[in-house]
XYZ file of C-alpha atoms in Angstrom:
84
model
C 37.744 163.190 75.936
C 39.172 161.897 72.772
C 41.370 163.548 70.050
C 40.807 163.079 66.433
C 43.575 163.711 63.622
C 42.239 164.039 59.970
C 44.856 163.643 57.246
C 43.279 164.859 54.078
C 42.858 167.835 51.892
C 41.563 170.845 53.622
C 38.155 171.136 51.829
C 37.544 167.307 52.745
C 38.776 168.133 56.392
C 36.498 171.089 56.716
C 33.560 169.015 55.311
C 33.987 166.061 57.957
C 34.399 168.607 60.864
C 31.009 170.076 59.736
C 29.053 166.811 59.056
C 30.253 164.941 62.111
C 29.235 166.004 65.876
C 32.495 165.204 66.982
C 31.722 166.735 70.671
C 28.560 164.461 70.920
C 30.979 161.648 70.282
C 33.374 162.495 72.854
C 35.915 164.403 71.176
C 37.266 167.693 72.146
C 40.027 168.208 69.735
C 39.857 167.631 65.974
C 42.612 168.462 63.980
C 43.211 168.777 60.178
C 46.611 168.250 58.239
C 47.409 167.960 54.591
C 50.537 166.443 54.247
C 52.781 163.547 55.307
C 55.326 165.532 57.476
C 52.725 167.562 59.190
C 50.888 164.458 60.053
C 53.772 162.946 61.592
C 54.459 166.015 63.824
C 50.759 166.309 64.626
C 50.536 162.687 65.720
C 53.864 163.006 67.955
C 52.266 166.072 69.668
C 48.591 165.246 69.831
C 48.814 161.469 70.324
C 45.149 161.250 68.767
C 42.804 158.204 69.551
C 41.526 158.201 66.043
C 43.212 159.149 62.833
C 41.479 159.334 59.539
C 43.865 159.174 56.792
C 43.331 159.820 52.967
C 44.476 157.024 50.488
C 46.997 159.487 48.690
C 48.937 162.150 50.546
C 50.646 163.964 47.726
C 53.371 161.568 46.641
C 52.816 159.046 49.403
C 50.239 156.769 50.458
C 48.144 156.736 53.323
C 48.950 153.207 54.303
C 52.651 154.557 54.834
C 51.321 156.977 57.255
C 49.664 154.275 59.273
C 52.700 152.222 59.186
C 54.930 155.042 60.502
C 52.260 155.673 63.160
C 52.659 152.042 64.140
C 56.617 152.278 64.017
C 56.229 155.282 66.476
C 54.197 153.272 69.132
C 50.921 154.913 68.298
C 47.861 152.360 68.783
C 46.059 151.921 65.461
C 42.747 149.827 64.765
C 42.624 149.672 61.214
C 39.254 149.903 59.303
C 39.576 150.327 55.599
C 36.704 152.315 53.952
C 35.639 151.077 50.763
C 35.257 153.784 47.934
C 32.067 153.650 45.690
């Protein structure tokens, strides 16, 4: 089974958790965090296979978090999502 880390505002995390059938996709753990430091901590403890990161995280940017994940040795496949 897989683990997912959602880094976004709580209402968006709740919506994503409700809309997606995570279990059917093979996920047994979906964790939400709202900020940069918590995301770093959770990434270390969970070692998620998937991270969905918001574009802005308070005063930081989502791409900065992706860069930190890479520096930490976490495997990443980057797939930008276009906003409409």
